[in-house]
CSV table of C-alpha atoms and ligand atoms in Angstrom, one decimal:
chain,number,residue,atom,x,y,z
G,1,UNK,CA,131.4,103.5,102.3
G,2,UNK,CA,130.7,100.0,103.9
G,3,UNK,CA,133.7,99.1,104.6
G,4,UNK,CA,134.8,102.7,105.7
G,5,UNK,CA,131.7,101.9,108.4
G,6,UNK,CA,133.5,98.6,109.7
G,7,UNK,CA,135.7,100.9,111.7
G,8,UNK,CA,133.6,103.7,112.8
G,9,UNK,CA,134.0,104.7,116.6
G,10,UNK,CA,131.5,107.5,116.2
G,11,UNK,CA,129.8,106.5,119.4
G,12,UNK,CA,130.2,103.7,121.9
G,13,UNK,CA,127.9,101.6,120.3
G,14,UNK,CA,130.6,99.7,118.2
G,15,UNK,CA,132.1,97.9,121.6
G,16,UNK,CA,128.5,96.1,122.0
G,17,UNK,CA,128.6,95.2,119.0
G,18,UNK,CA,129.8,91.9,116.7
G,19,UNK,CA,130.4,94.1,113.9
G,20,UNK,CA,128.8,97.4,111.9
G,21,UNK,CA,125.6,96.4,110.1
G,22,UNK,CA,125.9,98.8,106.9
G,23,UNK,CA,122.8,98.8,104.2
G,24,UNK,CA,122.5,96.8,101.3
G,25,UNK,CA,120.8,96.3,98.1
G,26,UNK,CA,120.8,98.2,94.4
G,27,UNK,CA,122.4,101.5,94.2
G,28,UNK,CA,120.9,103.5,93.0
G,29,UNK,CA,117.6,101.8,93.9
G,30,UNK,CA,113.9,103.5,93.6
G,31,UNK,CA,113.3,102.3,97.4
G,32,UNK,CA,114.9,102.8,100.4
G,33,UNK,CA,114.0,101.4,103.9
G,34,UNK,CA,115.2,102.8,107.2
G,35,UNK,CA,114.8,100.9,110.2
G,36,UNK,CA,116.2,101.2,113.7
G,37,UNK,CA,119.4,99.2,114.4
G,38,UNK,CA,120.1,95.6,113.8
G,39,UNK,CA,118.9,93.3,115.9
G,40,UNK,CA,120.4,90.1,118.0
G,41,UNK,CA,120.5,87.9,114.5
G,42,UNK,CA,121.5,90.7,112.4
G,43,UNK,CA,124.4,91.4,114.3
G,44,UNK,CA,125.7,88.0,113.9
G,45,UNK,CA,125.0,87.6,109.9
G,46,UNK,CA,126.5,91.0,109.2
G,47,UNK,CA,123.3,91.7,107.3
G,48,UNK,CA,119.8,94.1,108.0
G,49,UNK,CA,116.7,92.6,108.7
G,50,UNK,CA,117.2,88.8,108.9
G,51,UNK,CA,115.5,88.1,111.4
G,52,UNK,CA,112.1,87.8,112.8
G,53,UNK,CA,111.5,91.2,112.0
G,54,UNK,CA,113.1,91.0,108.7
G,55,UNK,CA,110.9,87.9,107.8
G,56,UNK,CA,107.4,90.6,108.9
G,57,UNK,CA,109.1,92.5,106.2
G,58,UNK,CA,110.0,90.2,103.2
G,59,UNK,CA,106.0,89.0,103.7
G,60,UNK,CA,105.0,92.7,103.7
G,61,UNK,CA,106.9,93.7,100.5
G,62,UNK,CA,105.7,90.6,99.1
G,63,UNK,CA,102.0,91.2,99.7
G,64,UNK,CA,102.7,94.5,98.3
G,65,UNK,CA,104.3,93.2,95.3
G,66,UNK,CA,107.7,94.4,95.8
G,67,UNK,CA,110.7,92.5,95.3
G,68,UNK,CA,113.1,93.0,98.1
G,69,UNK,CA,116.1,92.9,96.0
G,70,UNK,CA,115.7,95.6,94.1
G,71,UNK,CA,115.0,97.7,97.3
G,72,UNK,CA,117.9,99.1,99.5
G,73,UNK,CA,117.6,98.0,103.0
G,74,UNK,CA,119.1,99.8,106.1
G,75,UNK,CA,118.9,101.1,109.4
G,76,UNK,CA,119.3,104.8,111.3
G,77,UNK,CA,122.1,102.9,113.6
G,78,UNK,CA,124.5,100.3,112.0
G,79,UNK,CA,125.4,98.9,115.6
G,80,UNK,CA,123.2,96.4,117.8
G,81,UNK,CA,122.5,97.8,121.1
G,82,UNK,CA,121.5,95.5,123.3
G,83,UNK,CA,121.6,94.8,127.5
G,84,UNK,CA,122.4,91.2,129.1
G,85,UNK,CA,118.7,89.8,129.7
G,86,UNK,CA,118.4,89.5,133.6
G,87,UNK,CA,118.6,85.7,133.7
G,88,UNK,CA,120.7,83.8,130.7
G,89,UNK,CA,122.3,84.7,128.2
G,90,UNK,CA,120.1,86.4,126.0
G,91,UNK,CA,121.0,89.6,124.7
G,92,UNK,CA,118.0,91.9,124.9
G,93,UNK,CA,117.2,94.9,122.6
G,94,UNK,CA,117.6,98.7,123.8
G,95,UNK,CA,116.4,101.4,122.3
G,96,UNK,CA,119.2,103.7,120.4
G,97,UNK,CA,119.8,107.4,122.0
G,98,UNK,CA,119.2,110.7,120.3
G,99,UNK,CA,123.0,110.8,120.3
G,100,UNK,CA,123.8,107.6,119.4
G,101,UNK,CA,121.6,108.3,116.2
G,102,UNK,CA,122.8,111.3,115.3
G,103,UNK,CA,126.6,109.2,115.3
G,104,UNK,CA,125.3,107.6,112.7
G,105,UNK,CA,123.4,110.0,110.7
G,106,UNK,CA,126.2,110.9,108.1
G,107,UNK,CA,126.6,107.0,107.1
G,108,UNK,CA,122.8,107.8,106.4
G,109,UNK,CA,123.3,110.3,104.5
G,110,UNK,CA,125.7,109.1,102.3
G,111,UNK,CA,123.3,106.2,101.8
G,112,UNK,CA,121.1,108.2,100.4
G,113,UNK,CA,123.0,110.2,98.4
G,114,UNK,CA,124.1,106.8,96.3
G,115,UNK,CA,120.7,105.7,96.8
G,116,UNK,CA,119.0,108.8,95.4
G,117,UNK,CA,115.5,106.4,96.3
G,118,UNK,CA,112.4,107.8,94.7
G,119,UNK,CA,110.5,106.5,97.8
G,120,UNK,CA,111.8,106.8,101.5
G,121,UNK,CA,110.2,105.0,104.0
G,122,UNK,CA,111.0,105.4,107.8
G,123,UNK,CA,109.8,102.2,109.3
G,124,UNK,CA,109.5,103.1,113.2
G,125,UNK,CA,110.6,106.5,115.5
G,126,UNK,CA,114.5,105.8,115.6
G,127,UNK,CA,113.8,106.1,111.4
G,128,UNK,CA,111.8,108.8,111.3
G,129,UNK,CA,113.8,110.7,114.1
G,130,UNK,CA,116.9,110.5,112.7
G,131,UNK,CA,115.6,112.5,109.5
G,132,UNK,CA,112.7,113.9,110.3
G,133,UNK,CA,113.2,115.2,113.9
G,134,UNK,CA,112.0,114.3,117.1
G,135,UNK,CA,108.6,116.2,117.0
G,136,UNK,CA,107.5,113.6,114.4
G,137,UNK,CA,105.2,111.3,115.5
G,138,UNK,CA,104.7,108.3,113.4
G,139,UNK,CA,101.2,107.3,115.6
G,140,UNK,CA,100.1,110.4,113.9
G,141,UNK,CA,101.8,111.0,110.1
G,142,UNK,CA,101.9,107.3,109.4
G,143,UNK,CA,101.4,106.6,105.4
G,144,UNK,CA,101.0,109.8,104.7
G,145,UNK,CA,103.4,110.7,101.6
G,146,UNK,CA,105.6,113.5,102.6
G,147,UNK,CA,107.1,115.6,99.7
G,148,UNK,CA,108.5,118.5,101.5
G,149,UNK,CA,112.1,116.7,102.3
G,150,UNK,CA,115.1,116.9,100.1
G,151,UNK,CA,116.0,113.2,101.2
G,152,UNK,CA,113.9,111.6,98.3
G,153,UNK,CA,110.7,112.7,96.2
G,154,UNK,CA,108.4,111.1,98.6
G,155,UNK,CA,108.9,110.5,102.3
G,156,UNK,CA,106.6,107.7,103.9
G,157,UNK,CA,106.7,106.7,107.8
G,158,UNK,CA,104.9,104.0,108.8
G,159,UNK,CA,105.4,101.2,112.3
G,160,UNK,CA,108.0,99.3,112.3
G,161,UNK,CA,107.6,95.5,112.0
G,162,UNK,CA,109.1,94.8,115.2
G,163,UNK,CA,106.0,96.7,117.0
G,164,UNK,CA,103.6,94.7,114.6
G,165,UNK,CA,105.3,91.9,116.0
G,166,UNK,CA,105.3,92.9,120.1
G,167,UNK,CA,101.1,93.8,119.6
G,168,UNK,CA,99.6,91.3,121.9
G,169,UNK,CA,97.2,89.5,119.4
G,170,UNK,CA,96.6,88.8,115.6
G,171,UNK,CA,93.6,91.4,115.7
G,172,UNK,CA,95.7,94.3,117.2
G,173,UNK,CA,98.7,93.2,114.7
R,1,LIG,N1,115.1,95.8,113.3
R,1,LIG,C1,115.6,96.8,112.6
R,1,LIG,O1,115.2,98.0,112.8
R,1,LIG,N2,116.6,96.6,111.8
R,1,LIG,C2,117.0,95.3,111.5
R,1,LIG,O2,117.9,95.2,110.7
R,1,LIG,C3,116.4,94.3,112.3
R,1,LIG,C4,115.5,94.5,113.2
C-alpha cells in the first residue's frame, strides 16, 4: 500500500510535494496516530513526524510511557502543502482542504484496516475531520474516549503538537 501511494495523483497536492509521506510502524499495532500532513522536514526524510513536531511527540509518548515503535504513525494527507514564505526560501505550512483530505482518505482507511489499532487518536482538526467530520470540534471533545466509531474500539482527539508548539509561552503550552 506504501508504495501503491508513491504515485497517487488523487489531488494536486503531489506536485508540491518531494515525495508521498505514507505511515509507518507495526502492523497490526494497538496504536495509531493521525496527524495532519507532513511537514517541511518530513517531506524531505520520506518519514512522519521528524521534525520539531515529531520531537513534541516522541517526549509526549515517552512521558506517557509509550514506546513509539510499537505505535503506527501517520497523517490524514500524505503530501506536504506548503506556500513560498514571502521573503526567502522558506517553505511555509498551509493548511490541507476539505477536498484535499478527503483525496487521501482511502490511503487512511486502508491503514487502518492493517492497523486494526485498539486506540485511535486524532492529533489536531485535519485528523479528526477527516474521520470524524467537520462538525467535530477538538477545543470541545478533546481526550474524551469515543467508542461509537467502527475505525477502532476507542477514538481519542486531542491538539496536535504543532499548536502546543505555536502557544505563545511555556504556561499556555
Ligand atoms: N505535522 C503533522 O501533522 N505530521 C507530521 O508528520 C509532521 C508534522
Amino acid at each position: 500500500v506504501a508504495a501503491a501511494s508513491k504515485v497517487c495523483r488523487g489531488c494536486g497536492l503531489w506536485r508540491l510535494g518531494t515525495q508521498t509521506v505514507f505511515g509507518e510502524g507495526p502492523t497490526p499495532s494497538r496504536m495509531m496516530l493521525v496527524g495532519e500532513q507532513p511537514g517541511d522536514q518530513e517531506d524531505f526524510a520520506g518519514r512522519p513526524f521528524v521534525g520539531p513536531a515529531g520531537e513534541l511527540l516522541d517526549r509526549a509518548l515517552a512521558e506517557a510511557g509509550i514506546d513509539r515503535s510499537q505505535v503506527y504513525v501517520t497523517n490524514a494527507v500524505k503530501h506536504f502543502k506548503w506556500e513560498p514564505a514571502p521573503r526567502g526560501k522558506r517553505r511555509i505550512h498551509a493548511k490541507p482542504s476539505g477536498l484535499e483530505i478527503r483525496a487521501c482518505r482511502p490511503w487512511l482507511e486502508r491503514e487502518l484496516t492493517l492497523v486494526a489499532p485498539k486506540v485511535l487518536v486524532l492529533l489536531g482538526a485535519s485528523a479528526a475531520q477527516s474521520l470524524l467530520g467537520s462538525a467535530f470540534r477538538v477545543t470541545r471533545e478533546r481526550g474524551r474516549l469515543l467508542t461509537e466509531y467502527s475505525f477502532a474500539p476507542s477514538v481519542v482527539a486531542t491538539f496536535h503538537p504543532s499548536s502546543v508548539l505555536r502557544a505563545p509561552d511555556e504556561a499556555a503550552r
